[in-house]
Tab-separated table of C-alpha atoms in Angstrom:
chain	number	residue	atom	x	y	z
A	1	UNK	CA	119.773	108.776	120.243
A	2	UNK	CA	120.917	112.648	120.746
A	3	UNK	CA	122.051	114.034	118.088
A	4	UNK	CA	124.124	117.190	118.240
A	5	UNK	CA	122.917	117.356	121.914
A	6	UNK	CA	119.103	118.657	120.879
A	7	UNK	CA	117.332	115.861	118.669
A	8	UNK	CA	116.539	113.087	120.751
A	9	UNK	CA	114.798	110.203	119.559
A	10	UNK	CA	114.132	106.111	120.445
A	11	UNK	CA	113.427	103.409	118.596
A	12	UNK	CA	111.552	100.354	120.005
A	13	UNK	CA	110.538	97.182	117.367
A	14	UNK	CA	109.383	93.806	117.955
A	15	UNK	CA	108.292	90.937	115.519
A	16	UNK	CA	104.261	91.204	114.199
A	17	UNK	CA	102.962	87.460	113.832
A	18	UNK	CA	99.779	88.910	111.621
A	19	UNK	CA	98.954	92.725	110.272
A	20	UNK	CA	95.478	94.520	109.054
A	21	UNK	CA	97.876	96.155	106.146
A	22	UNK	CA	97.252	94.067	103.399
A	23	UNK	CA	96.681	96.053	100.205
A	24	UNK	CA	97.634	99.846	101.465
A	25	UNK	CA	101.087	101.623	101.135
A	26	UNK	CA	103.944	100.512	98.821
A	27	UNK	CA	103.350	97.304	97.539
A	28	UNK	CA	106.934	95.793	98.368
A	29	UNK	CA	105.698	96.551	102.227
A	30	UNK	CA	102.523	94.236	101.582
A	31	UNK	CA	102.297	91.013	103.524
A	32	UNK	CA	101.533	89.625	99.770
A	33	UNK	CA	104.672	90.823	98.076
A	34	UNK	CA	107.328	89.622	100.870
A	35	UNK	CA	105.279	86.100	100.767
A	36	UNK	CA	105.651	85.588	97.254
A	37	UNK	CA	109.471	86.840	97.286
A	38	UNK	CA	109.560	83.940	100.248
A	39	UNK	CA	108.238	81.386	97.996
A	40	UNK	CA	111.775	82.402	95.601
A	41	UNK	CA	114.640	82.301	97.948
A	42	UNK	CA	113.697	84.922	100.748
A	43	UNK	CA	113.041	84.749	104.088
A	44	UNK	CA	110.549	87.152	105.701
A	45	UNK	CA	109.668	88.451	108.347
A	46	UNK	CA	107.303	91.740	109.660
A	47	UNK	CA	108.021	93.863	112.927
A	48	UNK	CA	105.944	96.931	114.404
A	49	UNK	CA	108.096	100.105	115.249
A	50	UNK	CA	107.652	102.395	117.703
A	51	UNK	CA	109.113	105.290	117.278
A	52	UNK	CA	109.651	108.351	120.028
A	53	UNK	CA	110.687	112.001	118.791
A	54	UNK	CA	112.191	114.724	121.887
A	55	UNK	CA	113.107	117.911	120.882
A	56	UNK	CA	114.513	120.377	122.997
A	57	UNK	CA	112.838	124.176	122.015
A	58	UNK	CA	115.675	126.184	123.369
A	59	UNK	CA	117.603	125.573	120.474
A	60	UNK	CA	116.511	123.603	117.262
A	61	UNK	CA	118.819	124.176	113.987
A	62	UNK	CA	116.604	121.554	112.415
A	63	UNK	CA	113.387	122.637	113.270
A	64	UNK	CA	110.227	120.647	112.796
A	65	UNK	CA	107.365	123.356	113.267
A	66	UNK	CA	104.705	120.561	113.403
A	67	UNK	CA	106.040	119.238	116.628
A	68	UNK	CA	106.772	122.168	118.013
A	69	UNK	CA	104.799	122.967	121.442
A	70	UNK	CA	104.897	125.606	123.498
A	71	UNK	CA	106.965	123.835	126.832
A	72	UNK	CA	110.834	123.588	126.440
A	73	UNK	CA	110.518	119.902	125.132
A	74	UNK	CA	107.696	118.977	122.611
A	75	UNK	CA	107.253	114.896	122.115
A	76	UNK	CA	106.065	113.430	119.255
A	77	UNK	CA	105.260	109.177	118.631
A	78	UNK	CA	104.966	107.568	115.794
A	79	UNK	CA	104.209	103.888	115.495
A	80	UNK	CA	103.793	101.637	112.263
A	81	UNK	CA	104.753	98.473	110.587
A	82	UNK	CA	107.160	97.368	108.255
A	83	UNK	CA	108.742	94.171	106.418
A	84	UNK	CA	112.265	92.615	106.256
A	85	UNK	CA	113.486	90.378	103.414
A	86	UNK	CA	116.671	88.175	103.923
A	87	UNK	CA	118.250	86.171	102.218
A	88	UNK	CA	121.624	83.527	101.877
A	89	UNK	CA	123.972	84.161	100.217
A	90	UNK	CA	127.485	82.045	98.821
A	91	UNK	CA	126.441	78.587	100.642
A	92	UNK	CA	125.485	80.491	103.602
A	93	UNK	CA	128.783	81.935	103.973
A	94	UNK	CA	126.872	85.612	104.487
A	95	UNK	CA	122.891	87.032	104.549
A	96	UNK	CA	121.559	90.556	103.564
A	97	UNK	CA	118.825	91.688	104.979
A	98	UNK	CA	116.416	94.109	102.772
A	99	UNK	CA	113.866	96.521	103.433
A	100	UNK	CA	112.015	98.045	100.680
A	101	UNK	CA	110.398	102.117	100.747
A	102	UNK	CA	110.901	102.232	104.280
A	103	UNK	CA	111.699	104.502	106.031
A	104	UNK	CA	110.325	107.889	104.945
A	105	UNK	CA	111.235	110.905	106.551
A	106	UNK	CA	110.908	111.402	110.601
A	107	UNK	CA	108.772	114.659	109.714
A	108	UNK	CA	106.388	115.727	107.405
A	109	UNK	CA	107.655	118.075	104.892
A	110	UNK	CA	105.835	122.085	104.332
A	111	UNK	CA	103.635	121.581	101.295
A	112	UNK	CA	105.497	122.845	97.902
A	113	UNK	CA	102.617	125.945	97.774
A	114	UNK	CA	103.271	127.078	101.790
A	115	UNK	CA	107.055	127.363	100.858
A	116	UNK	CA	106.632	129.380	97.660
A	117	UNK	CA	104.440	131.599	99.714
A	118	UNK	CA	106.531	132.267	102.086
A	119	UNK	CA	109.842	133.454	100.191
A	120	UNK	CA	109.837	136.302	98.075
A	121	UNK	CA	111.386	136.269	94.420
A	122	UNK	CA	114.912	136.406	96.364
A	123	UNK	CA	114.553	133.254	98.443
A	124	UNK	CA	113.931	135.321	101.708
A	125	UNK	CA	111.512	134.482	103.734
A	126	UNK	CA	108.544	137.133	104.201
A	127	UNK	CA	106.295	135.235	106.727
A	128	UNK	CA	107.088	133.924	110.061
A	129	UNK	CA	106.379	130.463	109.893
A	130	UNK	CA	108.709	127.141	110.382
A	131	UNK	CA	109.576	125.132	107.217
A	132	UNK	CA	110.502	121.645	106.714
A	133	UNK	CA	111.690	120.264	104.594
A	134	UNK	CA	113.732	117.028	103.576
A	135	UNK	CA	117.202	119.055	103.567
A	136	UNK	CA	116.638	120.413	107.191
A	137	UNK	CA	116.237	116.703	108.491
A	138	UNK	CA	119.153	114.946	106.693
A	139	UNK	CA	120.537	114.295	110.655
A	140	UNK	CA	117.944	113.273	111.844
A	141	UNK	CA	117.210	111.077	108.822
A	142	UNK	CA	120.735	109.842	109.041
A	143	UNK	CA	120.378	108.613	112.555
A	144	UNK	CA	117.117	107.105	112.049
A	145	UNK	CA	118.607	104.680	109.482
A	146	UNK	CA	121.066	103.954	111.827
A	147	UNK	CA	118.819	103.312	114.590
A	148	UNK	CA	116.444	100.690	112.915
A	149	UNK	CA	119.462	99.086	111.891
A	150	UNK	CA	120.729	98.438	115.254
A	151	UNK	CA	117.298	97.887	116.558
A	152	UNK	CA	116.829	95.161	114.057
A	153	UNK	CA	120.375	93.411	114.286
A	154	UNK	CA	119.407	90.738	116.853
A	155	UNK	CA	115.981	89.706	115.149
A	156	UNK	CA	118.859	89.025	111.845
A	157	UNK	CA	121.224	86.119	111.201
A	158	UNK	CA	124.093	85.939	112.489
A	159	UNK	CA	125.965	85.964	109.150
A	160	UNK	CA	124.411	89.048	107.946
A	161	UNK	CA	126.777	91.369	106.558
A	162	UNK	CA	124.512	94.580	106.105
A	163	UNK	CA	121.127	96.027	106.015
A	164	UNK	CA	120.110	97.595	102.791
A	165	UNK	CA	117.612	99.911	102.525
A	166	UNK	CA	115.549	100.841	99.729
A	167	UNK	CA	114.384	104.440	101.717
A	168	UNK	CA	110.115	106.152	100.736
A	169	UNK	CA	111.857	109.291	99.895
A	170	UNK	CA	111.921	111.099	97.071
A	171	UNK	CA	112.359	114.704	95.480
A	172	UNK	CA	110.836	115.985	91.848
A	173	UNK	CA	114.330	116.764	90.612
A	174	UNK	CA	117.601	114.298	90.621
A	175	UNK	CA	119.905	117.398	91.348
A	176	UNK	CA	117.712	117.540	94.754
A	177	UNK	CA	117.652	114.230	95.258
A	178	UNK	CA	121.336	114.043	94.786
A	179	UNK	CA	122.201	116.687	97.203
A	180	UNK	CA	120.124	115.497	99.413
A	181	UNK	CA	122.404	111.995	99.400
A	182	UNK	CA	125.489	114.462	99.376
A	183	UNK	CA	124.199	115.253	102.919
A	184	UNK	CA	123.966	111.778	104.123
A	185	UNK	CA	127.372	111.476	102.723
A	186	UNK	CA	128.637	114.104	104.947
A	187	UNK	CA	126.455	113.538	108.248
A	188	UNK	CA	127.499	109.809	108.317
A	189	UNK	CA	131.104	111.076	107.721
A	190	UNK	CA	130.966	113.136	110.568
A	191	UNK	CA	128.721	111.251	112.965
A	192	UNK	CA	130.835	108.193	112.008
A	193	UNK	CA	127.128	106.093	111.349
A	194	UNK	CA	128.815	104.222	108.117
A	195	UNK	CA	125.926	104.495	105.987
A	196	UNK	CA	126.719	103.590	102.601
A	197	UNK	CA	125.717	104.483	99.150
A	198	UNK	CA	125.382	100.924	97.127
A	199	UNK	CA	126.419	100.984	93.491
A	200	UNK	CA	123.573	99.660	92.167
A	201	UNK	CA	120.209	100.684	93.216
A	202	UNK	CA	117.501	97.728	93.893
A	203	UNK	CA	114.892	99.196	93.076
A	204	UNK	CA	114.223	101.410	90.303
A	205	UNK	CA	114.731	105.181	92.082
A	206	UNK	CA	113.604	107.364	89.155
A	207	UNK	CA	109.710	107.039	87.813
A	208	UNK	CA	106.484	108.676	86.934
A	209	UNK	CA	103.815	108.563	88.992
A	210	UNK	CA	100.027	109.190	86.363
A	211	UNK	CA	97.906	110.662	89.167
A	212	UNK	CA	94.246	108.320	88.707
A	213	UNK	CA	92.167	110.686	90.624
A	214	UNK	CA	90.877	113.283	88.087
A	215	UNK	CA	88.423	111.513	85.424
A	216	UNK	CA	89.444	109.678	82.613
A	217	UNK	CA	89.313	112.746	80.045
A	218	UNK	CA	91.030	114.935	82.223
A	219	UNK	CA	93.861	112.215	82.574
A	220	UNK	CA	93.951	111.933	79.100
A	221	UNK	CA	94.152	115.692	78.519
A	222	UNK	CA	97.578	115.851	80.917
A	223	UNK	CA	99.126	113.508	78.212
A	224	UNK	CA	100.898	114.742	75.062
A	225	UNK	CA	98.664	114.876	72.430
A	226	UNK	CA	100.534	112.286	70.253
A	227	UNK	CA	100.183	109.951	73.183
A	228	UNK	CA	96.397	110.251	73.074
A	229	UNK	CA	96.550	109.655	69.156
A	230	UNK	CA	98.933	106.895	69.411
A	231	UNK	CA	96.146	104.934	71.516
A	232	UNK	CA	93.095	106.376	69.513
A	233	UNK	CA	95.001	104.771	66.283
A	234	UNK	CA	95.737	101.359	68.084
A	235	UNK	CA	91.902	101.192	68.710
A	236	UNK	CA	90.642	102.356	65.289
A	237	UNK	CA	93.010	99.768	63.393
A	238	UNK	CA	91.618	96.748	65.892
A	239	UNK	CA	94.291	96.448	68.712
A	240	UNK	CA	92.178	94.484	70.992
A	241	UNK	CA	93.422	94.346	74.842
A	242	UNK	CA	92.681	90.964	76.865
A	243	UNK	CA	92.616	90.494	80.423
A	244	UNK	CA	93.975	87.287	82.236
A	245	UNK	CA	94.385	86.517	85.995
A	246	UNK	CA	95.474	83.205	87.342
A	247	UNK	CA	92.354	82.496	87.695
A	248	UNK	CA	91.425	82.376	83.469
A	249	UNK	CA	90.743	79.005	82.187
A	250	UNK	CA	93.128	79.807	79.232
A	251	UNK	CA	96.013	81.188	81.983
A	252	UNK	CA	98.453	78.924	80.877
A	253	UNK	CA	98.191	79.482	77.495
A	254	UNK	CA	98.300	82.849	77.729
A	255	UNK	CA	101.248	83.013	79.968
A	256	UNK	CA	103.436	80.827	77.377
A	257	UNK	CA	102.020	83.920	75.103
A	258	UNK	CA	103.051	86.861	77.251
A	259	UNK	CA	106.413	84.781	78.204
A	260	UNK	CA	107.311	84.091	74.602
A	261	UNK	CA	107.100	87.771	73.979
A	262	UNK	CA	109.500	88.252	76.875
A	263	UNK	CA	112.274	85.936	75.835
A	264	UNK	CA	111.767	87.996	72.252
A	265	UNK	CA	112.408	91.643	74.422
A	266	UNK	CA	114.932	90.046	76.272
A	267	UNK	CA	117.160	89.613	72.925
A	268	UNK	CA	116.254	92.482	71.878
A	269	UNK	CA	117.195	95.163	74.417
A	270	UNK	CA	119.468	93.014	76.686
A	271	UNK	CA	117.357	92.379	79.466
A	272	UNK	CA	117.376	89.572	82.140
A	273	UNK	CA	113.759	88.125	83.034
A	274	UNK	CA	112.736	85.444	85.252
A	275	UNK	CA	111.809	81.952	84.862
A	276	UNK	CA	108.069	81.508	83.924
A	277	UNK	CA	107.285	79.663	86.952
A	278	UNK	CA	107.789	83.296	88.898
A	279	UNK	CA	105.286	84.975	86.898
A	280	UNK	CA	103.094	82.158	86.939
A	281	UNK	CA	103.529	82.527	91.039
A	282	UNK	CA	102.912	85.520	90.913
A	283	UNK	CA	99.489	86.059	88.894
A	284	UNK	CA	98.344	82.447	90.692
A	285	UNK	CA	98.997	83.875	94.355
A	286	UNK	CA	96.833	86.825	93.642
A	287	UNK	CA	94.047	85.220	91.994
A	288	UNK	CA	94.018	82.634	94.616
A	289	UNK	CA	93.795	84.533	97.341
A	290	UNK	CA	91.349	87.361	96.155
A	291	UNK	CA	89.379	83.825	95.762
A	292	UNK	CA	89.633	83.452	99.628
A	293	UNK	CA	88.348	87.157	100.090
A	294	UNK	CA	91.643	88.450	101.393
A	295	UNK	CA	92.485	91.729	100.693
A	296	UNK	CA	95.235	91.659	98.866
A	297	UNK	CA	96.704	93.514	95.637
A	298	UNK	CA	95.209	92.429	92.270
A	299	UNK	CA	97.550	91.103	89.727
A	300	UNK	CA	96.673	91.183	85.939
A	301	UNK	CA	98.222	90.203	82.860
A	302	UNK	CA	97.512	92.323	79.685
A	303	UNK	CA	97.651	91.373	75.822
A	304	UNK	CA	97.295	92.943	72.771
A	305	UNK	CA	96.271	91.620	69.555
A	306	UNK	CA	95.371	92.234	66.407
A	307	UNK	CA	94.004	89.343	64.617
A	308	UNK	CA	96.187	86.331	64.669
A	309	UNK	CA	99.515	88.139	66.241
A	310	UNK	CA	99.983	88.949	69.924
A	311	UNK	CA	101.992	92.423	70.017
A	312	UNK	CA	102.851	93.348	73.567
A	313	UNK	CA	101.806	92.938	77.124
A	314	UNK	CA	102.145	94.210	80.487
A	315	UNK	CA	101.506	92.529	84.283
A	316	UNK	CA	100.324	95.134	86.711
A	317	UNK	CA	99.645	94.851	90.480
A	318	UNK	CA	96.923	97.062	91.860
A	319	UNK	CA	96.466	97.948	95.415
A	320	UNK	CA	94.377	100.802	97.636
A	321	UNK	CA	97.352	103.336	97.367
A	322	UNK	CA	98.600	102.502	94.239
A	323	UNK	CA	99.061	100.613	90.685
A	324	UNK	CA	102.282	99.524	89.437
A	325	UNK	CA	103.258	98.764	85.694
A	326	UNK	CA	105.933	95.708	86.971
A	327	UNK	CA	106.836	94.234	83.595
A	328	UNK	CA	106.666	94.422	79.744
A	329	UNK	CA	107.116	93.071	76.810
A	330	UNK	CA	106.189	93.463	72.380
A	331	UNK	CA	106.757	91.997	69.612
A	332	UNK	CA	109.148	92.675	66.511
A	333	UNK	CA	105.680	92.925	64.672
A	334	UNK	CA	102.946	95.560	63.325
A	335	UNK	CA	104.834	97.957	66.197
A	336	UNK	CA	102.784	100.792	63.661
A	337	UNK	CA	99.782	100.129	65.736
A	338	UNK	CA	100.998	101.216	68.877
A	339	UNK	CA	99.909	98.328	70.864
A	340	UNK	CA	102.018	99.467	74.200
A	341	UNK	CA	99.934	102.605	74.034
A	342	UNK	CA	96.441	101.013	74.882
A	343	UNK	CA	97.890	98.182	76.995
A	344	UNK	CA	98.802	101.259	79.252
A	345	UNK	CA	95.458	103.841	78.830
A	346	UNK	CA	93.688	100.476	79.449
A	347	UNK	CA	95.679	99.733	82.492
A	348	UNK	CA	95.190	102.818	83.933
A	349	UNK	CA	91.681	102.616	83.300
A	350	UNK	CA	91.413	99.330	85.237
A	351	UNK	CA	93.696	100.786	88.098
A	352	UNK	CA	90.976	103.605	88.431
A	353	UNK	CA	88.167	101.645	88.473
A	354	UNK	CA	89.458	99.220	91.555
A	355	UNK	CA	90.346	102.929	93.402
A	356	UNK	CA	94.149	103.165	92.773
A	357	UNK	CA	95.431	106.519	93.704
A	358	UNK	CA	98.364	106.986	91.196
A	359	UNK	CA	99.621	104.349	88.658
A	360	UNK	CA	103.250	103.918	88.554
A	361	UNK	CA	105.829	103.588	85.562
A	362	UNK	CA	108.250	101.836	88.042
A	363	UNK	CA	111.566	102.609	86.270
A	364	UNK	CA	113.117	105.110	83.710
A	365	UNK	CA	116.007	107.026	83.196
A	366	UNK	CA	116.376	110.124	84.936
A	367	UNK	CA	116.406	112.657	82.722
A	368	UNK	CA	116.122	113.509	79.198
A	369	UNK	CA	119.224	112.514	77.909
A	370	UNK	CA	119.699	111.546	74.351
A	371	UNK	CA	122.536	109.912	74.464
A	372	UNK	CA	120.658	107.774	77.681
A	373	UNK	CA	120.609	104.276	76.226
A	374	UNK	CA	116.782	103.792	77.350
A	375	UNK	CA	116.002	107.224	76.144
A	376	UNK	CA	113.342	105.880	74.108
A	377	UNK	CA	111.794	104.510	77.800
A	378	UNK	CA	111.983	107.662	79.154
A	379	UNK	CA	109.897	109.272	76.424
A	380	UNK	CA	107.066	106.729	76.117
A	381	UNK	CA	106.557	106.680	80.482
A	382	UNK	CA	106.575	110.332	81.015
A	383	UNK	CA	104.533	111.036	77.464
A	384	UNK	CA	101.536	109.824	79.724
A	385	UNK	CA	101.391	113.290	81.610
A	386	UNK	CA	102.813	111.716	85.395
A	387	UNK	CA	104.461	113.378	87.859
A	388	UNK	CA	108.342	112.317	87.670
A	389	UNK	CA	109.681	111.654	91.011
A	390	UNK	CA	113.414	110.562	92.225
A	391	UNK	CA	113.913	108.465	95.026
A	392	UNK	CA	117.451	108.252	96.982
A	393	UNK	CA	118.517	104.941	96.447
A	394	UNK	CA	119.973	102.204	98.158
A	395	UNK	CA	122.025	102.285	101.283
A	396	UNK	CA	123.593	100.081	103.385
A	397	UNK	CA	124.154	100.036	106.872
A	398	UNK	CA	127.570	97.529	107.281
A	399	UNK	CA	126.950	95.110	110.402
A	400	UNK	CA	129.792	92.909	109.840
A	401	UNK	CA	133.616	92.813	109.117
A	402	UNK	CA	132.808	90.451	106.107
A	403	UNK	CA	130.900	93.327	104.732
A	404	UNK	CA	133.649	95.047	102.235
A	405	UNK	CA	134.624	91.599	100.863
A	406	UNK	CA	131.761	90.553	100.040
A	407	UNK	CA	130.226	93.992	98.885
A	408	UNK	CA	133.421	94.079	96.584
A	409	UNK	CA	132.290	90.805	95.198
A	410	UNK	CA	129.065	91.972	93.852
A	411	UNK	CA	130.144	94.640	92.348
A	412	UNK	CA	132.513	92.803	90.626
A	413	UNK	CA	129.881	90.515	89.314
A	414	UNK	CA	127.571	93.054	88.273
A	415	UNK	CA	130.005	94.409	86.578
A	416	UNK	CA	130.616	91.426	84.478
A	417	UNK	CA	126.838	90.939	83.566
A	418	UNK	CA	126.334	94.967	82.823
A	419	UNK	CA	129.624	95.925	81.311
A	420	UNK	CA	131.511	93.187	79.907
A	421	UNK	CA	128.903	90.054	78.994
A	422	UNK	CA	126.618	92.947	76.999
A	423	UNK	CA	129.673	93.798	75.236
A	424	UNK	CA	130.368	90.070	74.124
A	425	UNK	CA	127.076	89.657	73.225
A	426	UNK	CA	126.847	92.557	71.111
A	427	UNK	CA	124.857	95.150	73.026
């Protein structure tokens, strides 16, 4: 693909029948994740990509310095892996294909430090040295997107309407983040590529990230102090934390435990969960298969208790690159003991041990807005001293002339279950 007549770049993918990455990267890339989402509606399948950078030296508005060579035309290849979810929808009548944190950026971004060296207090730049960043490859980004997309169109149904993408980028501020989609607005505007901002992002795009690679006191120090008393307290009044994997003897009666306390937040704050039998799957896919020695992400379900009442729990997944808080739940009980506190310090804890890098939220609002409705979730996840990051969203790249009719459909039904059935039900 050239684009504006000096980026020039391939794409090449073909189907994988088996990978080595098992348990590195984002976990909704692991063989393990797309499996289990198979085993609840899905379809999956995993493809290699190969992909070929060209860029012409003469004149490069975009520059990448890292690629940069001293010919006319410096190369650059980049090959990897990644997985595609799809799935039926209306009787078959259309299919969306869905690819989770991929792609990330063509090029690697300066380091934060390198850029602040290099400008002076006025923004100008007082060394010569190139600097990228994810603003000076929004085209290139752009076209990318669009390029997998058509790569991938004859490995799809033929039904499918789009392919959504959940991109791996993401910026420490939303106002950068959300320029950064204003570009992609503006370049698939112009370049006529018909990427489209969805409504409703799939996966949660703002978070914290706790980094797990100082030791434990230091990552307790980076919290707010009342954070570190509110799980101190928890343990001197007798909060004690158990640990279950589908693999426990007592695993079923501990999931009607964790799932009772579920259906109890669900009520409460107007939230939809899943049957039981999908986090039963879940926790018994894991267990099973670290059973078999495959290396594959740990999942773990957490409860607190203090003496005959269960007060909260958590499920995490833990893999070689990360940890991930997916889902939790308390009680309407003895909430003074801050049970949520130590089900996360002894999460993280956990997640260090097995050799985590960073253990994350997974899911807040995106600022500090009091009048945000989940305010109160935004205070507890970033209380823990992480590093808040933004990711763009979900696109969609339109592959069929069904596409706006049936997009306009699902809006219309979230709609109904976010605006109007909360509203009936008093929330």
């Amino acid at each position: 693909m050239m684009v504006q007549g000096i980026n020039v770049f391939s794409i090449s993918i073909s189907r994988l029948a088996q990978t080595d990455n098992t348990n590195t990267g984002s976990f909704l890339q692991t063989p393990f994740w797309s499996e289990f989402k198979a085993a609840h509606g899905w379809n999956y399948s995993r493809f290699s990509i190969r992909q070929t950078f060209r860029e012409d030296e003469a004149e490069k508005p975009h520059s990448c310095g890292k690629n940069a060579s001293a010919g006319q035309n410096a190369e650059t290849e980049k090959t990897g892996e990644f997985s595609v979810l799809t799935r039926s929808f209306a009787h078959g009548l259309f299919s969306i294909a869905y690819i989770t944190l991929f792609p990330q950026l063509p090029f690697e971004c300066t380091p934060e430090e390198t850029i602040e060296d290099a400008l002076d207090s006025e923004g100008t730049a007082v060394i010569e040295k190139t600097l990228v960043t994810a603003e000076t490859q929004t085209i290139e980004f752009a076209h990318l997107v669009k390029e997998i997309a058509a790569a991938l169109k004859p490995y799809l149904p033929k039904n499918t309407i789009c392919i959504r993408f959940d991109p791996a980028v993401s910026f420490g501020t939303p106002e950068e983040r959300d320029a950064f989609n204003y570009g992609l607005k503006l370049v698939s505007f112009a370049d006529r590529l018909h990427l489209r901002k969805n409504s409703v992002d799939i996966q949660p795009p703002d978070s914290t990230l706790v980094d797990l690679t100082p030791d434990t006191e230091e990552i307790l120090e980076r919290m707010k102090s009342k954070w570190r008393y509110n799980i101190r307290l928890s343990e001197r009044k007798g909060v004690q934390i158990e640990k279950v994997t589908g693999a426990d003897p007592l695993f079923s009666e501990k999931l009607d435990v964790f799932y009772d306390l579920y259906k109890i937040t669900s009520e409460r704050d107007g939230i939809a969960i899943h049957s039981k039998s999908y986090y039963e799957d879940l926790l018994k896919k894991s267990s099973d298969e670290l059973a078999q020695k495959k290396d594959v992400p740990a999942v773990t379900l957490y409860l607190a208790k203090h003496e005959d009442d269960y007060l909260g729990a958590i499920i995490t997944l833990f893999s070689r690159t990360e940890s991930v808080y997916l889902y939790g739940c308390s009680s309407n009980v003895k909430r003074n003991l801050m049970p949520n506190f130590l089900l996360q310090w002894t999460a993280m804890q956990d997640a260090k041990k097995y050799g985590s890098l960073y253990y994350d939220m997974y899911g807040m609002p995106p600022t500090d807005d009091e009048n945000h409705p989940m305010h109160g979730l935004y205070l507890f996840k970033t209380g823990f001293g992480g590093k808040n990051i933004h990711r763009i969203g979900t696109f969609d790249v339109p592959v069929h002339i069904l596409y706006r009719a049936c997009i306009a459909a699902e809006s219309l039904r979230a709609f109904w279950h976010k605006k109007i059935m909360k509203k009936v039900r008093g929330r």
